Tab-separated table of C-alpha atoms in Angstrom:
chain	number	residue	atom	x	y	z
A	6	MET	CA	72.234	171.442	25.397
A	7	ASN	CA	73.244	168.233	23.620
A	8	SER	CA	74.198	168.232	19.979
A	9	ALA	CA	76.135	165.999	17.642
A	10	SER	CA	79.257	167.971	18.441
A	11	ASP	CA	78.913	167.806	22.254
A	12	GLU	CA	81.360	165.481	23.958
A	13	ASN	CA	78.461	163.878	25.860
A	14	ALA	CA	76.220	163.445	22.822
A	15	PRO	CA	75.222	159.892	21.809
A	16	GLU	CA	77.254	158.243	19.087
A	17	ARG	CA	75.726	158.364	15.606
A	18	ASP	CA	76.384	154.665	15.067
A	19	ILE	CA	77.653	151.686	16.975
A	20	SER	CA	80.942	151.238	15.121
A	21	SER	CA	82.892	153.541	17.443
A	22	ARG	CA	81.525	151.777	20.517
A	23	ARG	CA	82.212	148.140	19.609
A	24	ALA	CA	85.362	147.872	21.734
A	25	THR	CA	83.538	149.115	24.856
A	26	LEU	CA	80.382	147.023	24.561
A	27	PRO	CA	79.845	144.392	27.265
A	28	VAL	CA	80.196	140.697	26.468
A	29	LEU	CA	76.781	139.084	26.865
A	30	ARG	CA	75.707	135.446	26.633
A	31	THR	CA	73.289	134.675	23.770
A	32	PRO	CA	71.282	137.788	24.602
A	33	VAL	CA	67.604	138.292	23.917
A	34	LEU	CA	66.718	141.839	22.844
A	35	ILE	CA	63.437	143.216	24.207
A	36	ALA	CA	62.115	146.538	22.882
A	37	ALA	CA	59.167	148.882	23.333
A	38	PHE	CA	58.399	152.362	21.996
A	39	SER	CA	56.035	154.965	23.350
A	40	GLY	CA	53.399	156.512	21.119
A	41	TRP	CA	51.278	154.708	18.531
A	42	ASN	CA	52.551	151.268	19.613
A	43	ASP	CA	51.945	151.773	23.332
A	44	GLY	CA	48.301	151.881	24.392
A	45	ALA	CA	47.926	152.937	28.042
A	46	ASP	CA	51.753	152.881	28.361
A	47	ALA	CA	51.577	149.104	28.867
A	48	ALA	CA	54.548	148.111	26.688
A	49	THR	CA	57.021	150.794	27.768
A	50	ALA	CA	56.073	150.184	31.415
A	51	ALA	CA	56.985	146.520	30.910
A	52	VAL	CA	60.491	147.384	29.691
A	53	GLU	CA	60.906	149.951	32.476
A	54	HIS	CA	59.951	147.259	34.983
A	55	LEU	CA	62.559	144.886	33.533
A	56	ALA	CA	65.224	147.601	33.684
A	57	LEU	CA	64.581	148.117	37.402
A	58	GLU	CA	64.278	144.456	38.350
A	59	TRP	CA	67.324	143.366	36.353
A	60	ASN	CA	69.581	146.336	37.209
A	61	ALA	CA	69.994	147.457	33.624
A	62	THR	CA	73.157	149.328	32.679
A	63	SER	CA	73.090	151.853	29.842
A	64	VAL	CA	75.429	150.929	26.990
A	65	TRP	CA	74.301	153.133	24.094
A	66	GLU	CA	71.902	155.863	22.993
A	67	ILE	CA	70.807	156.646	19.453
A	68	ASP	CA	71.448	160.272	18.494
A	69	PRO	CA	67.977	161.869	18.469
A	70	ASP	CA	68.726	164.723	16.053
A	71	GLU	CA	68.325	162.527	12.985
A	72	PHE	CA	65.052	160.883	13.965
A	73	TYR	CA	62.812	163.169	16.033
A	74	ASP	CA	60.703	166.238	15.343
A	75	TYR	CA	61.202	168.221	18.520
A	76	GLN	CA	57.934	170.119	18.005
A	77	SER	CA	55.940	166.883	18.281
A	78	THR	CA	58.304	164.939	20.551
A	79	ARG	CA	59.617	167.720	22.716
A	80	PRO	CA	62.665	167.673	24.985
A	81	THR	CA	61.979	168.352	28.666
A	82	ILE	CA	63.581	170.624	31.251
A	83	ARG	CA	64.660	169.152	34.591
A	84	GLN	CA	65.536	171.239	37.639
A	85	LYS	CA	67.444	170.488	40.805
A	86	ASP	CA	66.792	172.604	43.875
A	87	GLY	CA	64.998	175.055	41.620
A	88	VAL	CA	68.308	176.255	40.178
A	89	THR	CA	70.160	173.756	38.023
A	90	ARG	CA	68.458	173.203	34.680
A	91	ARG	CA	69.227	170.521	32.152
A	92	ILE	CA	67.613	169.322	28.944
A	93	GLU	CA	66.542	165.709	28.503
A	94	TRP	CA	66.264	164.782	24.841
A	95	PRO	CA	63.869	162.102	23.500
A	96	VAL	CA	66.517	159.467	22.890
A	97	THR	CA	66.225	155.748	22.331
A	98	SER	CA	68.274	154.113	25.080
A	99	VAL	CA	69.858	150.676	24.939
A	100	SER	CA	70.827	148.896	28.147
A	101	ALA	CA	72.244	145.538	29.156
A	102	CYS	CA	71.002	143.194	31.878
A	103	VAL	CA	73.439	140.536	33.082
A	104	LEU	CA	71.555	137.594	34.586
A	105	PRO	CA	74.152	135.392	36.332
A	106	ASP	CA	71.559	132.855	37.492
A	107	TYR	CA	70.526	132.038	33.918
A	108	ASP	CA	72.277	130.975	30.745
A	109	ARG	CA	71.530	134.115	28.744
A	110	ASP	CA	71.472	137.867	29.213
A	111	VAL	CA	69.059	140.545	28.050
A	112	ILE	CA	69.274	143.786	26.089
A	113	LEU	CA	66.529	146.384	26.577
A	114	VAL	CA	65.592	149.054	24.026
A	115	LEU	CA	63.283	151.879	25.087
A	116	GLY	CA	62.335	155.208	23.557
A	117	PRO	CA	59.710	157.242	21.737
A	118	GLU	CA	58.603	156.164	18.293
A	119	PRO	CA	60.829	158.152	15.898
A	120	ASN	CA	59.327	160.746	13.559
A	121	TYR	CA	61.786	160.432	10.677
A	122	ARG	CA	63.996	157.991	8.749
A	123	TRP	CA	62.663	154.745	10.153
A	124	ARG	CA	64.811	152.564	7.918
A	125	ALA	CA	67.995	154.292	9.044
A	126	PHE	CA	66.829	154.069	12.648
A	127	CYS	CA	66.225	150.320	12.312
A	128	SER	CA	69.558	149.876	10.577
A	129	GLN	CA	71.388	151.255	13.624
A	130	LEU	CA	69.577	148.853	15.945
A	131	ILE	CA	70.302	145.942	13.630
A	132	ASP	CA	74.001	146.844	13.572
A	133	PHE	CA	73.956	146.883	17.360
A	134	ALA	CA	72.133	143.539	17.562
A	135	GLU	CA	74.637	141.944	15.207
A	136	ALA	CA	77.566	143.382	17.164
A	137	MET	CA	76.095	141.873	20.348
A	138	ASN	CA	75.291	138.497	18.727
A	139	VAL	CA	71.619	138.824	19.651
A	140	GLU	CA	69.943	135.430	19.488
A	141	MET	CA	66.359	136.630	19.268
A	142	THR	CA	64.281	139.807	19.551
A	143	VAL	CA	60.938	140.372	21.266
A	144	LEU	CA	58.996	143.528	20.403
A	145	LEU	CA	56.321	144.602	22.890
A	146	GLY	CA	53.243	146.621	22.004
A	147	ALA	CA	49.764	147.461	23.258
A	148	LEU	CA	46.695	148.302	21.219
A	149	LEU	CA	43.295	149.773	22.051
A	150	ALA	CA	40.506	147.239	21.722
A	151	ASP	CA	36.907	146.422	22.642
A	152	THR	CA	37.941	144.403	25.663
A	153	PRO	CA	36.580	144.761	29.207
A	154	HIS	CA	38.890	145.743	32.039
A	155	THR	CA	37.393	143.007	34.249
A	156	ARG	CA	38.595	140.070	32.156
A	157	PRO	CA	42.094	138.650	31.561
A	158	VAL	CA	44.073	140.851	29.178
A	159	PRO	CA	44.290	139.245	25.721
A	160	VAL	CA	47.901	139.010	24.573
A	161	SER	CA	48.532	137.957	20.989
A	162	GLY	CA	51.940	136.774	19.900
A	163	THR	CA	53.280	136.604	16.366
A	164	ALA	CA	56.484	135.120	14.982
A	165	ASP	CA	58.503	135.517	11.802
A	166	SER	CA	57.653	132.083	10.385
A	167	ALA	CA	55.117	129.292	10.756
A	168	ASP	CA	57.775	126.976	12.227
A	169	ALA	CA	58.843	129.525	14.831
A	170	ALA	CA	55.230	130.283	15.728
A	171	LYS	CA	54.545	126.592	16.277
A	172	ARG	CA	57.679	126.080	18.379
A	173	LEU	CA	56.854	129.023	20.618
A	174	GLY	CA	53.110	128.449	20.757
A	175	LEU	CA	52.353	131.689	18.913
A	176	GLU	CA	50.091	132.519	16.024
A	177	LEU	CA	51.387	133.586	12.605
A	178	SER	CA	50.359	137.186	12.027
A	179	ARG	CA	47.618	137.772	9.455
A	180	TYR	CA	47.322	141.495	10.139
A	181	GLU	CA	47.315	143.819	7.128
A	182	GLY	CA	47.194	147.572	7.561
A	183	PRO	CA	49.096	150.529	9.043
A	184	THR	CA	51.982	149.719	11.342
A	185	GLY	CA	54.312	151.538	13.699
A	186	ILE	CA	58.016	151.362	14.403
A	187	THR	CA	57.467	148.076	16.266
A	188	GLY	CA	56.217	146.348	13.125
A	189	VAL	CA	58.874	147.928	10.919
A	190	LEU	CA	61.704	147.006	13.290
A	191	SER	CA	60.451	143.439	13.698
A	192	ASP	CA	60.451	143.005	9.925
A	193	ALA	CA	63.924	144.564	9.678
A	194	PHE	CA	65.292	142.061	12.197
A	195	VAL	CA	63.797	139.176	10.238
A	196	GLN	CA	65.257	140.499	6.977
A	197	ALA	CA	68.649	140.640	8.713
A	198	GLY	CA	68.322	136.989	9.750
A	199	ILE	CA	67.557	137.635	13.426
A	200	PRO	CA	64.429	135.808	14.665
A	201	SER	CA	61.756	138.174	15.931
A	202	VAL	CA	58.614	137.737	18.027
A	203	SER	CA	55.991	140.405	18.707
A	204	LEU	CA	53.703	140.416	21.748
A	205	TRP	CA	50.668	142.704	21.815
A	206	ALA	CA	48.359	143.356	24.757
A	207	ALA	CA	44.804	144.501	24.091
A	208	VAL	CA	43.833	147.318	26.455
A	209	PRO	CA	40.302	148.700	26.999
A	210	HIS	CA	39.876	151.708	24.762
A	211	TYR	CA	37.619	153.450	27.272
A	212	VAL	CA	40.414	153.759	29.852
A	213	ALA	CA	43.326	154.400	27.498
A	214	HIS	CA	44.119	157.715	29.196
A	215	THR	CA	45.565	156.035	32.281
A	216	THR	CA	48.532	153.700	32.755
A	217	ASN	CA	47.357	150.092	32.724
A	218	PRO	CA	49.412	147.846	35.079
A	219	LYS	CA	47.122	144.904	34.339
A	220	ALA	CA	48.167	144.948	30.673
A	221	THR	CA	51.822	145.354	31.663
A	222	LEU	CA	51.507	142.316	33.917
A	223	ALA	CA	49.976	140.290	31.073
A	224	LEU	CA	52.811	141.226	28.707
A	225	LEU	CA	55.477	140.279	31.244
A	226	THR	CA	53.769	136.977	32.033
A	227	THR	CA	53.654	136.079	28.346
A	228	LEU	CA	57.259	137.241	27.941
A	229	THR	CA	58.279	134.787	30.666
A	230	ASN	CA	56.485	131.986	28.839
A	231	VAL	CA	58.199	132.798	25.538
A	232	THR	CA	61.753	133.399	26.777
A	233	GLY	CA	61.846	131.000	29.726
A	234	LEU	CA	63.313	133.769	31.892
A	235	PRO	CA	61.488	134.172	35.227
A	236	ILE	CA	60.645	137.834	35.692
A	237	PRO	CA	60.309	139.238	39.231
A	238	LEU	CA	56.913	140.948	39.264
A	239	GLY	CA	57.208	142.756	42.599
A	240	THR	CA	54.016	144.617	43.458
A	241	LEU	CA	52.725	144.600	39.887
A	242	ALA	CA	49.957	142.060	40.575
A	243	GLN	CA	48.696	144.127	43.487
A	244	ARG	CA	48.782	147.320	41.434
A	245	ALA	CA	46.887	145.571	38.632
A	246	GLN	CA	44.165	144.489	41.056
A	247	GLU	CA	43.878	147.966	42.540
A	248	TRP	CA	43.671	149.469	39.038
A	249	GLU	CA	40.850	147.097	38.074
A	250	GLU	CA	38.925	147.881	41.268
A	251	ASN	CA	39.307	151.624	40.721
A	252	ILE	CA	38.103	151.423	37.116
A	253	THR	CA	35.155	149.273	38.197
A	254	ASP	CA	34.155	151.862	40.793
A	255	MET	CA	34.343	154.589	38.159
A	256	THR	CA	32.272	152.718	35.589
A	257	MET	CA	29.615	151.703	38.117
A	258	ASP	CA	28.938	155.372	38.796
A	259	ASP	CA	27.790	155.809	35.186
A	260	GLU	CA	24.797	153.694	34.134
A	261	ASP	CA	25.574	153.884	30.406
A	262	MET	CA	29.215	152.951	30.958
A	263	ALA	CA	28.281	150.089	33.274
A	264	THR	CA	25.915	148.724	30.615
A	265	TYR	CA	28.612	149.037	27.949
A	266	VAL	CA	31.175	147.186	30.082
A	267	HIS	CA	28.627	144.439	30.760
A	268	GLU	CA	28.129	143.958	27.011
A	269	LEU	CA	31.892	143.715	26.522
A	270	GLU	CA	32.094	141.146	29.311
A	271	LYS	CA	29.369	139.072	27.686
A	272	ALA	CA	31.156	139.120	24.320
A	273	SER	CA	34.479	138.260	25.965
A	274	ASP	CA	33.005	135.306	27.859
A	275	GLU	CA	31.596	133.907	24.636
A	276	ASP	CA	34.941	134.045	22.888
A	277	LEU	CA	36.759	130.796	23.737
A	278	ASN	CA	39.277	130.866	20.902
A	279	ASP	CA	42.099	132.890	22.435
A	280	ALA	CA	44.846	130.275	22.806
A	281	MET	CA	47.222	132.762	24.431
A	282	LEU	CA	45.065	132.723	27.548
A	283	ARG	CA	45.684	128.994	28.002
A	284	ILE	CA	49.362	128.600	27.109
A	285	ASP	CA	51.549	126.119	28.944
A	286	GLY	CA	54.476	128.174	30.257
A	287	GLU	CA	56.818	125.253	30.953
A	288	GLU	CA	56.203	123.748	27.539
A	289	LEU	CA	56.900	127.075	25.810
A	290	ALA	CA	60.121	127.562	27.751
A	291	ALA	CA	61.296	124.072	26.764
A	292	GLU	CA	60.465	124.722	23.122
A	293	PHE	CA	62.353	128.037	23.252
A	294	GLU	CA	65.440	126.219	24.531
A	295	LYS	CA	65.178	123.697	21.683
A	296	TYR	CA	64.769	126.546	19.193
A	297	LEU	CA	67.945	128.292	20.340
A	298	ARG	CA	69.946	125.031	20.402
A	299	LYS	CA	68.777	124.238	16.891
A	300	ARG	CA	69.919	127.667	15.673
A	301	GLY	CA	73.250	127.141	17.416
A	302	ASP	CA	73.757	123.948	15.440
A	303	GLY	CA	73.251	125.876	12.212
A	304	ALA	CA	69.939	124.208	11.373
A	305	GLU	CA	67.209	126.011	9.546
């Protein structure tokens, strides 16, 4: 059982790990958290996909004891050969992806939304980002919406300033209301002087109980456009198509549900104002490069 006193327990802060951290090139930090910010597991699945495709290496874990209520975010028991038991705690893991074919590397952050002390939690991640000279952060999320599963997944992107939004082809957020750790962390990065972008996929609320690979694919495609880093998608497109076909078969078996989906399709087809569905990927990548070069020159 891990505890703060165990020799294998995560460090409480990053200060004791600075000497052992890898040297990365102008890294981009990409984060997702399960729970309120993660409709149909779309955002966390995106980060998990990146970790597999880019051979992520764990470099740090945030000590869970300070931030999680274990009655609501419970640890799990794992067994091997029905004998060996070990406890897996709900930690936030931080890993590094070295991309030798490109001019920058990536840091991935993945974990459950914390229950307590969000400001202290964000402070630890900011300290880590500063220690790693993170150039920019991208926070991934997914929300439940009145969108049909048969249409392209709407992905909205927001930036920390009007200038950054324009450079990256994103909209400036006008949302007001409750937020999760994704919104709080994004704001904390901005307050610390680290540019932050948020990407949100809208997933059909009527199939929120199942993992949505189509929304994950949409997030990763938009992430490629924003960062300029080509992301190997593997079988994700095929899985997204199979998911859509399965959901269609299910809804067609229910007359009321089929009618409801048809109404959502009609409303979606009439909405021609979603610019994120028509973004120019090459142009965004070029603008991202200009943005980073401008920051490197010390310009505002």
